[in-house]
Amino acid sequence: MERLEELLEHIAARVNVNLGHMGINVVPILKNAIPRERHLLFYAFYALTNDHPVSFRFINSSLGGTYFLGRTLVENSVLYKSDIRGDELKRKGDVVEFGGIKTRLFNDEVIRILNSYLVKTLVHNHSKNPEIPEIFKILNTVAMHYSNIHGTTTESVFLGPFATVDFAYIHNCVVGEFAYVQADGVSRQVIEPGRVWVRHKGVFEFNYLFPRDVLRKYVSMDENGTLSGEFFEHTSRREQDFVPLYSAVWPEPFEGKGRDSYVSPYSVLKGDCVIGDNALVAQRVHIENSVMGKGSNAQENCHISNSIYDGFDITAHGAKVINTHLAKNVFVGFNAFLNGRKPEHITVGRNSIVMPHTIIDSDEPIAIPDNSLVWGLITRQTDLSTQCLDLDDMARADHLALGSMTFTGNGKAFVDAFKVRIEHILEANGAYYDGTKGTRGHAQQIQDACYNILQPFQSGPERGMYPRMTIGE
Amino acid sequence: MERLEELLEHIAARVNVNLGHMGINVVPILKNAIPRERHLLFYAFYALTNDHPVSFRFINSSLGGTYFLGRTLVENSVLYKSDIRGDELKRKGDVVEFGGIKTRLFNDEVIRILNSYLVKTLVHNHSKNPEIPEIFKILNTVAMHYSNIHGTTTESVFLGPFATVDFAYIHNCVVGEFAYVQADGVSRQVIEPGRVWVRHKGVFEFNYLFPRDVLRKYVSMDENGTLSGEFFEHTSRREQDFVPLYSAVWPEPFEGKGRDSYVSPYSVLKGDCVIGDNALVAQRVHIENSVMGKGSNAQENCHISNSIYDGFDITAHGAKVINTHLAKNVFVGFNAFLNGRKPEHITVGRNSIVMPHTIIDSDEPIAIPDNSLVWGLITRQTDLSTQCLDLDDMARADHLALGSMTFTGNGKAFVDAFKVRIEHILEANGAYYDGTKGTRGHAQQIQDACYNILQPFQSGPERGMYPRMTIGE
């Protein structure tokens, strides 16, 4: 494994050179977080469809357990059980607008991962970086378990476990565990653990901070990259269920799903599950005894159990929904944790938005009204007085300070941004598919995917490394 | 499947342009031999090891069910359930000798397959072509079921089913079903079905011709490429046994094999099988209730049932051995068919050579003495009077005419060529491995292989085609 060791040292050096002054040292993390043999144990795989531009190129990398779809370049990187989804990248000729100025793409966008170490990380959507809209760049980045890099350029960034960077552009930053950042240009900053920060410069800014001691109960990481806390236990308990899927060339498809819906062969569906028409269940999703109504979706790393989705409900990457009833058109953001104790213990009303990184974890039933925005830590129904707002009230706000949340700026722009995005997600996932070409989305486009399996060298100095590859076009 | 249809038409045109005047028309064959859906049904796969130079590059090709190991380029070709084994190619710096003149390779040799259609074809060893020893070229070639292209440049060649071209250089030829050609430079010739022809210009020439009507019982192909006959029935009966292997990412390994032996996870071992030390069982081999003694091997597409190999016995690609006892150091050549009726019905003595494409198929027991050369069609023990010679007698011969066999030239050179080759095969397969590096062979080198799975597009115009790929180096 000499080559893999060298590569890990190389990445550690690149990251430490850039982040060392911010108090981060990734050497022990890269040394200890993943036992070396595990890089060998899991194969990399990719989907081939007629709808996605195929193109991967892996040079001097280790890719154990990682899934690829669409245009990607990986060099000098270690990816471990990550998802690199290039199915919403910008295309050549697309016009993008930054600060009112329009520019046309001269090439298809590509996700370019260089000198980076991603563990169980989701990479999706397209980059919001005005510097070069053709490249979704992940450079000198260490991203820990269940972090999300969503449409965000990261240059010299450390993401703690369950952290999310979303529609952003981040340079030389440390993003603490379970922090959520959606901000246009962040540089040389430490984003503390459990901070939820949404900023559109000159338009609005939303801030919430989880109490540090409470957060520790859910997620914690030591200096060797070892995780503890409820989130980690929750996901670990489900891991074994995935093993049989990864042992078969063609895992058994889920029977009886709705028309034009898609259930990834790499998702687990246990007990009584109903998957409605146009629904999408992505890979690495775990669903148990639940109903996904028409047009609903569960993105990568979601866990849903004993829950009912009435329809057109979104569970963004990494969200966990337990004993919960979602009325129609509910959005549950990244890595949110809705942990009901018994069926329908948590209910979320129509058109509500559960913000990314929201924790609802209560011994008493929690009912979120229709048309709400809800955020932060909710352990009692009365918490809603400081953690929940009617969306219309939010849209009228220009300054708010509620509990640990502050908001300044244009409330309507903030709410509209969410609404536009929710519509985009439903459209992109094919929730509105009616048989016409224009309404096709991921659920329909991935129907004919076949899965390809790539292994690392099993012996010699290249052990755990993948040979040079180019795949599509 | 527009692209696949276009490709098949392209190949048919290239082959017909060159072979049409010899009475061959591959259009109906390429149209009908393999139902289109089958090109989709089976994945291509390749082995990755620390010992073999990895390098495949597939451009505009369909590769269903084909296996790759080592350096290969495939362009504008359709390969179906074929084996492209580049593990005995010449290496950069190797010195090769042609007609007493030595030359050094400026590059690693590569198998280059262009404008060709190979069905269940084995491609192995290195090219004997003096024109460019760095390229093992297969150009404008159609090779039908269970044909072998062994160290042979083929330019505009049609190989019928179960035909073998071996250590040759063949240009503009039609090689009939079950014909075996080992000849240095053959051009614009039709080699009739069932001809066994070994020629070293100016040194020796061996010729045998199977009776046409008898041959038809074993193998026959109509103008649409549809096969019939005992060989085909024999292999077809075993096909289902392979299905479970190809459904698992890591097929169950065979337990209890001898030390430093290798049993491909893509071989079938049924009933009581014993695999001795240093033995090698290649992929697509089917063995039932048999003993493979120390250092023995069974190459691709071999079937062995109810048989005993005492040790250091070779079953070359495609040979079938049933109810047979091989004493030590027996060589059974390509596609030979030893079909005993009950255990030990056929016995072959020590150091004997069963020539490629020999058929021993008798209702009475057949005993081949030690140190024999045996060839052609043997249906009774008395046939041995015209089909079998002591190797020492053969070595003394300079002219022979026995039954349908003729031999002219240097008998010793002929026998020595076989003996050298047999030694090479045992060495190359690791039969003599004693723990030292110099004695390692395929059985040891492939121990740590992992298998990688590549699928074609499942829908759209590219259906059945593979994306562009480069893999190693």
Short mmCIF file of N, CA, C and O in Angstrom, two decimals, chain A residues 56-154:
data_model
loop_
_atom_site.label_atom_id
_atom_site.label_comp_id
_atom_site.label_asym_id
_atom_site.label_seq_id
_atom_site.Cartn_x
_atom_site.Cartn_y
_atom_site.Cartn_z
N PHE A 56 -15.55 10.00 -16.74
CA PHE A 56 -14.80 9.97 -15.49
C PHE A 56 -13.35 9.83 -15.90
O PHE A 56 -13.05 9.24 -16.93
N ARG A 57 -12.48 10.30 -15.11
CA ARG A 57 -11.06 10.11 -15.40
C ARG A 57 -10.42 10.05 -14.03
O ARG A 57 -10.52 11.01 -13.28
N PHE A 58 -9.89 8.96 -13.66
CA PHE A 58 -9.32 8.80 -12.32
C PHE A 58 -7.83 8.61 -12.47
O PHE A 58 -7.41 7.65 -13.11
N ILE A 59 -7.05 9.46 -11.94
CA ILE A 59 -5.61 9.27 -12.04
C ILE A 59 -5.03 9.31 -10.65
O ILE A 59 -5.32 10.22 -9.87
N ASN A 60 -4.25 8.31 -10.33
CA ASN A 60 -3.57 8.24 -9.04
C ASN A 60 -4.54 8.48 -7.89
O ASN A 60 -4.36 9.38 -7.08
N SER A 61 -5.57 7.66 -7.83
CA SER A 61 -6.59 7.85 -6.80
C SER A 61 -7.03 6.52 -6.23
O SER A 61 -6.79 5.47 -6.80
N SER A 62 -7.67 6.62 -5.07
CA SER A 62 -8.27 5.46 -4.42
C SER A 62 -9.74 5.79 -4.24
O SER A 62 -10.07 6.87 -3.75
N LEU A 63 -10.63 4.89 -4.65
CA LEU A 63 -12.03 5.27 -4.83
C LEU A 63 -13.00 4.34 -4.12
O LEU A 63 -14.18 4.28 -4.45
N GLY A 64 -12.50 3.57 -3.14
CA GLY A 64 -13.29 2.49 -2.53
C GLY A 64 -14.71 2.89 -2.16
O GLY A 64 -14.92 3.81 -1.39
N GLY A 65 -15.67 2.17 -2.72
CA GLY A 65 -17.06 2.36 -2.36
C GLY A 65 -17.73 3.57 -2.97
O GLY A 65 -18.89 3.84 -2.70
N THR A 66 -17.00 4.28 -3.81
CA THR A 66 -17.55 5.54 -4.33
C THR A 66 -18.35 5.33 -5.61
O THR A 66 -18.01 4.49 -6.43
N TYR A 67 -19.39 6.12 -5.74
CA TYR A 67 -20.31 6.03 -6.86
C TYR A 67 -20.18 7.27 -7.74
O TYR A 67 -20.12 8.38 -7.22
N PHE A 68 -20.17 7.05 -9.04
CA PHE A 68 -20.03 8.16 -9.98
C PHE A 68 -21.17 8.16 -10.98
O PHE A 68 -21.58 7.11 -11.47
N LEU A 69 -21.64 9.33 -11.28
CA LEU A 69 -22.62 9.49 -12.35
C LEU A 69 -22.32 10.82 -13.01
O LEU A 69 -22.34 11.85 -12.36
N GLY A 70 -22.02 10.79 -14.29
CA GLY A 70 -21.79 12.04 -15.01
C GLY A 70 -20.34 12.49 -14.99
O GLY A 70 -19.45 11.77 -14.58
N ARG A 71 -20.15 13.70 -15.43
CA ARG A 71 -18.82 14.21 -15.75
C ARG A 71 -17.98 14.50 -14.50
O ARG A 71 -18.32 15.38 -13.70
N THR A 72 -16.90 13.81 -14.37
CA THR A 72 -16.05 13.93 -13.18
C THR A 72 -14.59 13.71 -13.54
O THR A 72 -14.29 12.84 -14.35
N LEU A 73 -13.72 14.47 -12.94
CA LEU A 73 -12.28 14.19 -13.00
C LEU A 73 -11.80 14.03 -11.57
O LEU A 73 -12.12 14.86 -10.72
N VAL A 74 -11.05 13.00 -11.30
CA VAL A 74 -10.49 12.83 -9.96
C VAL A 74 -8.99 12.59 -10.11
O VAL A 74 -8.58 11.71 -10.86
N GLU A 75 -8.20 13.37 -9.41
CA GLU A 75 -6.75 13.17 -9.45
C GLU A 75 -6.16 13.29 -8.06
O GLU A 75 -6.60 14.14 -7.28
N ASN A 76 -5.20 12.45 -7.76
CA ASN A 76 -4.49 12.51 -6.47
C ASN A 76 -5.45 12.62 -5.29
O ASN A 76 -5.24 13.41 -4.38
N SER A 77 -6.50 11.83 -5.33
CA SER A 77 -7.50 11.94 -4.26
C SER A 77 -7.87 10.58 -3.71
O SER A 77 -7.69 9.56 -4.37
N VAL A 78 -8.36 10.60 -2.47
CA VAL A 78 -8.90 9.40 -1.85
C VAL A 78 -10.37 9.65 -1.59
O VAL A 78 -10.72 10.55 -0.81
N LEU A 79 -11.21 8.89 -2.27
CA LEU A 79 -12.65 9.01 -2.05
C LEU A 79 -13.09 7.70 -1.42
O LEU A 79 -12.70 6.63 -1.88
N TYR A 80 -13.88 7.80 -0.39
CA TYR A 80 -14.29 6.59 0.31
C TYR A 80 -15.81 6.61 0.47
O TYR A 80 -16.35 7.52 1.12
N LYS A 81 -16.48 5.67 -0.15
CA LYS A 81 -17.94 5.54 -0.04
C LYS A 81 -18.65 6.87 -0.27
O LYS A 81 -19.61 7.19 0.44
N SER A 82 -18.15 7.63 -1.20
CA SER A 82 -18.76 8.92 -1.49
C SER A 82 -19.65 8.81 -2.72
O SER A 82 -19.63 7.81 -3.43
N ASP A 83 -20.45 9.83 -2.94
CA ASP A 83 -21.30 9.88 -4.12
C ASP A 83 -20.95 11.12 -4.91
O ASP A 83 -21.12 12.23 -4.41
N ILE A 84 -20.48 10.91 -6.12
CA ILE A 84 -20.11 12.04 -6.96
C ILE A 84 -21.13 12.07 -8.10
O ILE A 84 -21.03 11.31 -9.06
N ARG A 85 -22.12 12.92 -7.93
CA ARG A 85 -23.24 12.94 -8.87
C ARG A 85 -23.16 14.13 -9.79
O ARG A 85 -23.50 15.25 -9.41
N GLY A 86 -22.74 13.88 -10.99
CA GLY A 86 -22.64 14.95 -11.98
C GLY A 86 -23.84 14.97 -12.91
O GLY A 86 -23.67 15.11 -14.11
N ASP A 87 -25.04 14.82 -12.35
CA ASP A 87 -26.23 14.78 -13.21
C ASP A 87 -27.01 16.09 -13.22
O ASP A 87 -28.06 16.18 -13.83
N GLU A 88 -26.48 17.10 -12.53
CA GLU A 88 -27.13 18.42 -12.64
C GLU A 88 -26.08 19.48 -12.94
O GLU A 88 -26.17 20.62 -12.46
N LEU A 89 -25.09 19.10 -13.69
CA LEU A 89 -24.05 20.06 -14.06
C LEU A 89 -24.55 20.93 -15.20
O LEU A 89 -25.42 20.54 -15.97
N LYS A 90 -23.97 22.09 -15.30
CA LYS A 90 -24.30 22.99 -16.40
C LYS A 90 -23.76 22.39 -17.71
O LYS A 90 -22.81 21.61 -17.70
N ARG A 91 -24.38 22.76 -18.80
CA ARG A 91 -23.95 22.24 -20.10
C ARG A 91 -23.37 23.34 -20.97
O ARG A 91 -23.70 24.52 -20.81
N LYS A 92 -22.53 22.93 -21.86
CA LYS A 92 -21.95 23.84 -22.85
C LYS A 92 -23.06 24.68 -23.49
O LYS A 92 -24.09 24.13 -23.88
N GLY A 93 -22.86 25.97 -23.57
CA GLY A 93 -23.87 26.83 -24.18
C GLY A 93 -24.86 27.41 -23.19
O GLY A 93 -25.54 28.39 -23.49
N ASP A 94 -24.96 26.81 -21.98
CA ASP A 94 -25.86 27.37 -20.97
C ASP A 94 -25.41 28.79 -20.63
O ASP A 94 -24.21 29.09 -20.62
N VAL A 95 -26.39 29.63 -20.33
CA VAL A 95 -26.06 30.99 -19.91
C VAL A 95 -26.24 31.07 -18.40
O VAL A 95 -27.26 30.65 -17.87
N VAL A 96 -25.22 31.54 -17.72
CA VAL A 96 -25.32 31.71 -16.26
C VAL A 96 -25.20 33.20 -15.95
O VAL A 96 -24.62 33.97 -16.72
N GLU A 97 -25.79 33.58 -14.80
CA GLU A 97 -25.81 34.99 -14.44
C GLU A 97 -25.19 35.15 -13.06
O GLU A 97 -25.56 34.44 -12.12
N PHE A 98 -24.24 36.02 -12.96
CA PHE A 98 -23.63 36.33 -11.66
C PHE A 98 -23.70 37.84 -11.48
O PHE A 98 -23.15 38.58 -12.31
N GLY A 99 -24.37 38.29 -10.45
CA GLY A 99 -24.46 39.73 -10.18
C GLY A 99 -24.96 40.51 -11.38
O GLY A 99 -24.46 41.59 -11.68
N GLY A 100 -25.93 39.93 -12.08
CA GLY A 100 -26.54 40.64 -13.19
C GLY A 100 -25.79 40.53 -14.51
O GLY A 100 -26.27 40.99 -15.54
N ILE A 101 -24.62 39.90 -14.48
CA ILE A 101 -23.85 39.78 -15.73
C ILE A 101 -24.00 38.35 -16.25
O ILE A 101 -23.83 37.39 -15.51
N LYS A 102 -24.31 38.25 -17.52
CA LYS A 102 -24.52 36.93 -18.11
C LYS A 102 -23.28 36.45 -18.85
O LYS A 102 -22.57 37.24 -19.47
N THR A 103 -23.07 35.15 -18.78
CA THR A 103 -21.96 34.57 -19.54
C THR A 103 -22.35 33.17 -19.98
O THR A 103 -23.14 32.49 -19.32
N ARG A 104 -21.81 32.76 -21.12
CA ARG A 104 -22.19 31.48 -21.72
C ARG A 104 -21.07 30.47 -21.50
O ARG A 104 -19.89 30.80 -21.64
N LEU A 105 -21.42 29.23 -21.16
CA LEU A 105 -20.41 28.20 -20.91
C LEU A 105 -19.77 27.73 -22.21
O LEU A 105 -20.47 27.38 -23.16
N PHE A 106 -18.44 27.67 -22.23
CA PHE A 106 -17.77 27.20 -23.44
C PHE A 106 -17.53 25.69 -23.42
O PHE A 106 -17.08 25.12 -24.39
N ASN A 107 -17.86 25.05 -22.29
CA ASN A 107 -17.70 23.61 -22.18
C ASN A 107 -18.75 23.07 -21.22
O ASN A 107 -19.25 23.81 -20.39
N ASP A 108 -19.03 21.76 -21.30
CA ASP A 108 -19.82 21.13 -20.25
C ASP A 108 -19.08 21.29 -18.93
O ASP A 108 -17.85 21.17 -18.89
N GLU A 109 -19.83 21.52 -17.87
CA GLU A 109 -19.20 21.62 -16.55
C GLU A 109 -18.70 20.24 -16.10
O GLU A 109 -19.30 19.22 -16.45
N VAL A 110 -17.63 20.24 -15.37
CA VAL A 110 -17.09 18.98 -14.86
C VAL A 110 -16.77 19.14 -13.38
O VAL A 110 -16.37 20.23 -12.93
N ILE A 111 -17.02 18.08 -12.61
CA ILE A 111 -16.62 18.09 -11.20
C ILE A 111 -15.15 17.68 -11.16
O ILE A 111 -14.80 16.59 -11.62
N ARG A 112 -14.30 18.54 -10.66
CA ARG A 112 -12.87 18.23 -10.64
C ARG A 112 -12.39 18.13 -9.20
O ARG A 112 -12.43 19.11 -8.46
N ILE A 113 -11.97 16.95 -8.83
CA ILE A 113 -11.55 16.70 -7.44
C ILE A 113 -10.05 16.46 -7.44
O ILE A 113 -9.57 15.54 -8.10
N LEU A 114 -9.33 17.29 -6.72
CA LEU A 114 -7.87 17.23 -6.76
C LEU A 114 -7.29 17.33 -5.35
O LEU A 114 -7.74 18.17 -4.56
N ASN A 115 -6.34 16.48 -5.04
CA ASN A 115 -5.66 16.50 -3.73
C ASN A 115 -6.65 16.51 -2.57
O ASN A 115 -6.47 17.24 -1.60
N SER A 116 -7.67 15.69 -2.68
CA SER A 116 -8.73 15.73 -1.66
C SER A 116 -9.03 14.36 -1.09
O SER A 116 -8.67 13.33 -1.67
N TYR A 117 -9.69 14.38 0.05
CA TYR A 117 -10.02 13.17 0.81
C TYR A 117 -11.47 13.30 1.23
O TYR A 117 -11.80 14.16 2.06
N LEU A 118 -12.34 12.51 0.63
CA LEU A 118 -13.77 12.62 0.92
C LEU A 118 -14.27 11.30 1.50
O LEU A 118 -14.13 10.26 0.87
N VAL A 119 -14.86 11.36 2.67
CA VAL A 119 -15.39 10.16 3.31
C VAL A 119 -16.92 10.24 3.33
O VAL A 119 -17.48 11.17 3.92
N LYS A 120 -17.57 9.29 2.69
CA LYS A 120 -19.03 9.23 2.71
C LYS A 120 -19.64 10.60 2.43
O LYS A 120 -20.59 11.02 3.08
N THR A 121 -19.04 11.27 1.48
CA THR A 121 -19.44 12.64 1.16
C THR A 121 -20.32 12.64 -0.07
O THR A 121 -20.08 11.90 -1.01
N LEU A 122 -21.32 13.47 -0.03
CA LEU A 122 -22.15 13.65 -1.22
C LEU A 122 -21.70 14.90 -1.97
O LEU A 122 -21.61 15.98 -1.38
N VAL A 123 -21.45 14.73 -3.27
CA VAL A 123 -21.13 15.87 -4.13
C VAL A 123 -22.22 15.92 -5.21
O VAL A 123 -22.44 14.93 -5.91
N HIS A 124 -22.90 17.05 -5.29
CA HIS A 124 -24.02 17.11 -6.24
C HIS A 124 -24.23 18.53 -6.76
O HIS A 124 -23.62 19.47 -6.28
N ASN A 125 -25.13 18.60 -7.74
CA ASN A 125 -25.55 19.85 -8.37
C ASN A 125 -24.40 20.55 -9.07
O ASN A 125 -23.38 19.92 -9.36
N HIS A 126 -24.58 21.82 -9.39
CA HIS A 126 -23.52 22.50 -10.14
C HIS A 126 -22.95 23.67 -9.35
O HIS A 126 -23.55 24.17 -8.41
N SER A 127 -21.79 24.07 -9.77
CA SER A 127 -21.06 25.07 -9.00
C SER A 127 -21.63 26.47 -9.19
O SER A 127 -22.09 26.83 -10.27
N LYS A 128 -21.59 27.24 -8.13
CA LYS A 128 -22.06 28.63 -8.16
C LYS A 128 -20.88 29.59 -8.19
O LYS A 128 -20.99 30.74 -7.79
N ASN A 129 -19.75 29.06 -8.60
CA ASN A 129 -18.53 29.85 -8.60
C ASN A 129 -18.43 30.69 -9.86
O ASN A 129 -18.35 30.14 -10.97
N PRO A 130 -18.42 32.01 -9.73
CA PRO A 130 -18.36 32.84 -10.94
C PRO A 130 -16.99 32.81 -11.62
O PRO A 130 -16.87 33.20 -12.78
N GLU A 131 -15.96 32.35 -10.92
CA GLU A 131 -14.62 32.43 -11.50
C GLU A 131 -14.48 31.54 -12.73
O GLU A 131 -13.89 31.93 -13.72
N ILE A 132 -14.99 30.32 -12.63
CA ILE A 132 -14.96 29.45 -13.81
C ILE A 132 -16.17 28.51 -13.75
O ILE A 132 -16.10 27.45 -13.14
N PRO A 133 -17.26 28.93 -14.34
CA PRO A 133 -18.50 28.15 -14.21
C PRO A 133 -18.42 26.77 -14.87
O PRO A 133 -19.29 25.94 -14.64
N GLU A 134 -17.38 26.53 -15.65
CA GLU A 134 -17.22 25.22 -16.30
C GLU A 134 -16.63 24.18 -15.36
O GLU A 134 -16.59 23.00 -15.69
N ILE A 135 -16.09 24.61 -14.22
CA ILE A 135 -15.45 23.64 -13.32
C ILE A 135 -16.02 23.74 -11.91
O ILE A 135 -16.02 24.80 -11.30
N PHE A 136 -16.53 22.62 -11.44
CA PHE A 136 -16.98 22.48 -10.05
C PHE A 136 -15.77 21.90 -9.33
O PHE A 136 -15.51 20.71 -9.39
N LYS A 137 -15.02 22.78 -8.68
CA LYS A 137 -13.71 22.38 -8.19
C LYS A 137 -13.74 21.99 -6.71
O LYS A 137 -14.30 22.71 -5.88
N ILE A 138 -13.12 20.87 -6.40
CA ILE A 138 -12.93 20.45 -5.00
C ILE A 138 -11.43 20.23 -4.85
O ILE A 138 -10.89 19.23 -5.33
N LEU A 139 -10.77 21.18 -4.24
CA LEU A 139 -9.31 21.20 -4.21
C LEU A 139 -8.81 21.20 -2.77
O LEU A 139 -9.34 21.93 -1.93
N ASN A 140 -7.81 20.40 -2.48
CA ASN A 140 -7.20 20.39 -1.14
C ASN A 140 -8.26 20.34 -0.05
O ASN A 140 -8.22 21.10 0.92
N THR A 141 -9.21 19.46 -0.23
CA THR A 141 -10.35 19.42 0.68
C THR A 141 -10.41 18.10 1.43
O THR A 141 -10.21 17.04 0.82
N VAL A 142 -10.66 18.17 2.73
CA VAL A 142 -10.96 16.97 3.50
C VAL A 142 -12.41 17.10 3.96
O VAL A 142 -12.77 18.08 4.60
N ALA A 143 -13.22 16.12 3.57
CA ALA A 143 -14.64 16.15 3.95
C ALA A 143 -14.95 14.86 4.69
O ALA A 143 -14.72 13.78 4.17
N MET A 144 -15.46 15.01 5.90
CA MET A 144 -15.67 13.83 6.73
C MET A 144 -17.07 13.25 6.51
O MET A 144 -17.85 13.73 5.70
N HIS A 145 -17.37 12.20 7.27
CA HIS A 145 -18.57 11.40 7.10
C HIS A 145 -19.85 12.22 6.94
O HIS A 145 -20.14 13.08 7.75
N TYR A 146 -20.60 11.87 5.93
CA TYR A 146 -21.94 12.42 5.69
C TYR A 146 -21.94 13.93 5.55
O TYR A 146 -22.90 14.61 5.87
N SER A 147 -20.82 14.45 5.08
CA SER A 147 -20.84 15.86 4.71
C SER A 147 -21.41 15.96 3.30
O SER A 147 -21.41 14.99 2.54
N ASN A 148 -21.90 17.14 2.97
CA ASN A 148 -22.44 17.40 1.64
C ASN A 148 -21.71 18.57 1.01
O ASN A 148 -21.59 19.63 1.63
N ILE A 149 -21.22 18.34 -0.21
CA ILE A 149 -20.65 19.45 -0.97
C ILE A 149 -21.59 19.66 -2.13
O ILE A 149 -21.59 18.91 -3.10
N HIS A 150 -22.44 20.64 -1.99
CA HIS A 150 -23.55 20.78 -2.92
C HIS A 150 -23.40 22.08 -3.70
O HIS A 150 -23.60 23.16 -3.15
N GLY A 151 -23.01 21.93 -4.95
CA GLY A 151 -22.86 23.11 -5.80
C GLY A 151 -21.86 24.11 -5.26
O GLY A 151 -22.00 25.31 -5.48
N THR A 152 -20.86 23.62 -4.56
CA THR A 152 -19.94 24.52 -3.86
C THR A 152 -18.49 24.25 -4.24
O THR A 152 -17.99 23.15 -4.04
N THR A 153 -17.83 25.25 -4.79
CA THR A 153 -16.39 25.17 -4.96
C THR A 153 -15.76 25.13 -3.58
O THR A 153 -16.09 25.96 -2.72
N THR A 154 -14.88 24.18 -3.33
CA THR A 154 -14.15 24.19 -2.06
C THR A 154 -12.67 24.16 -2.37
O THR A 154 -12.17 23.23 -3.00
#
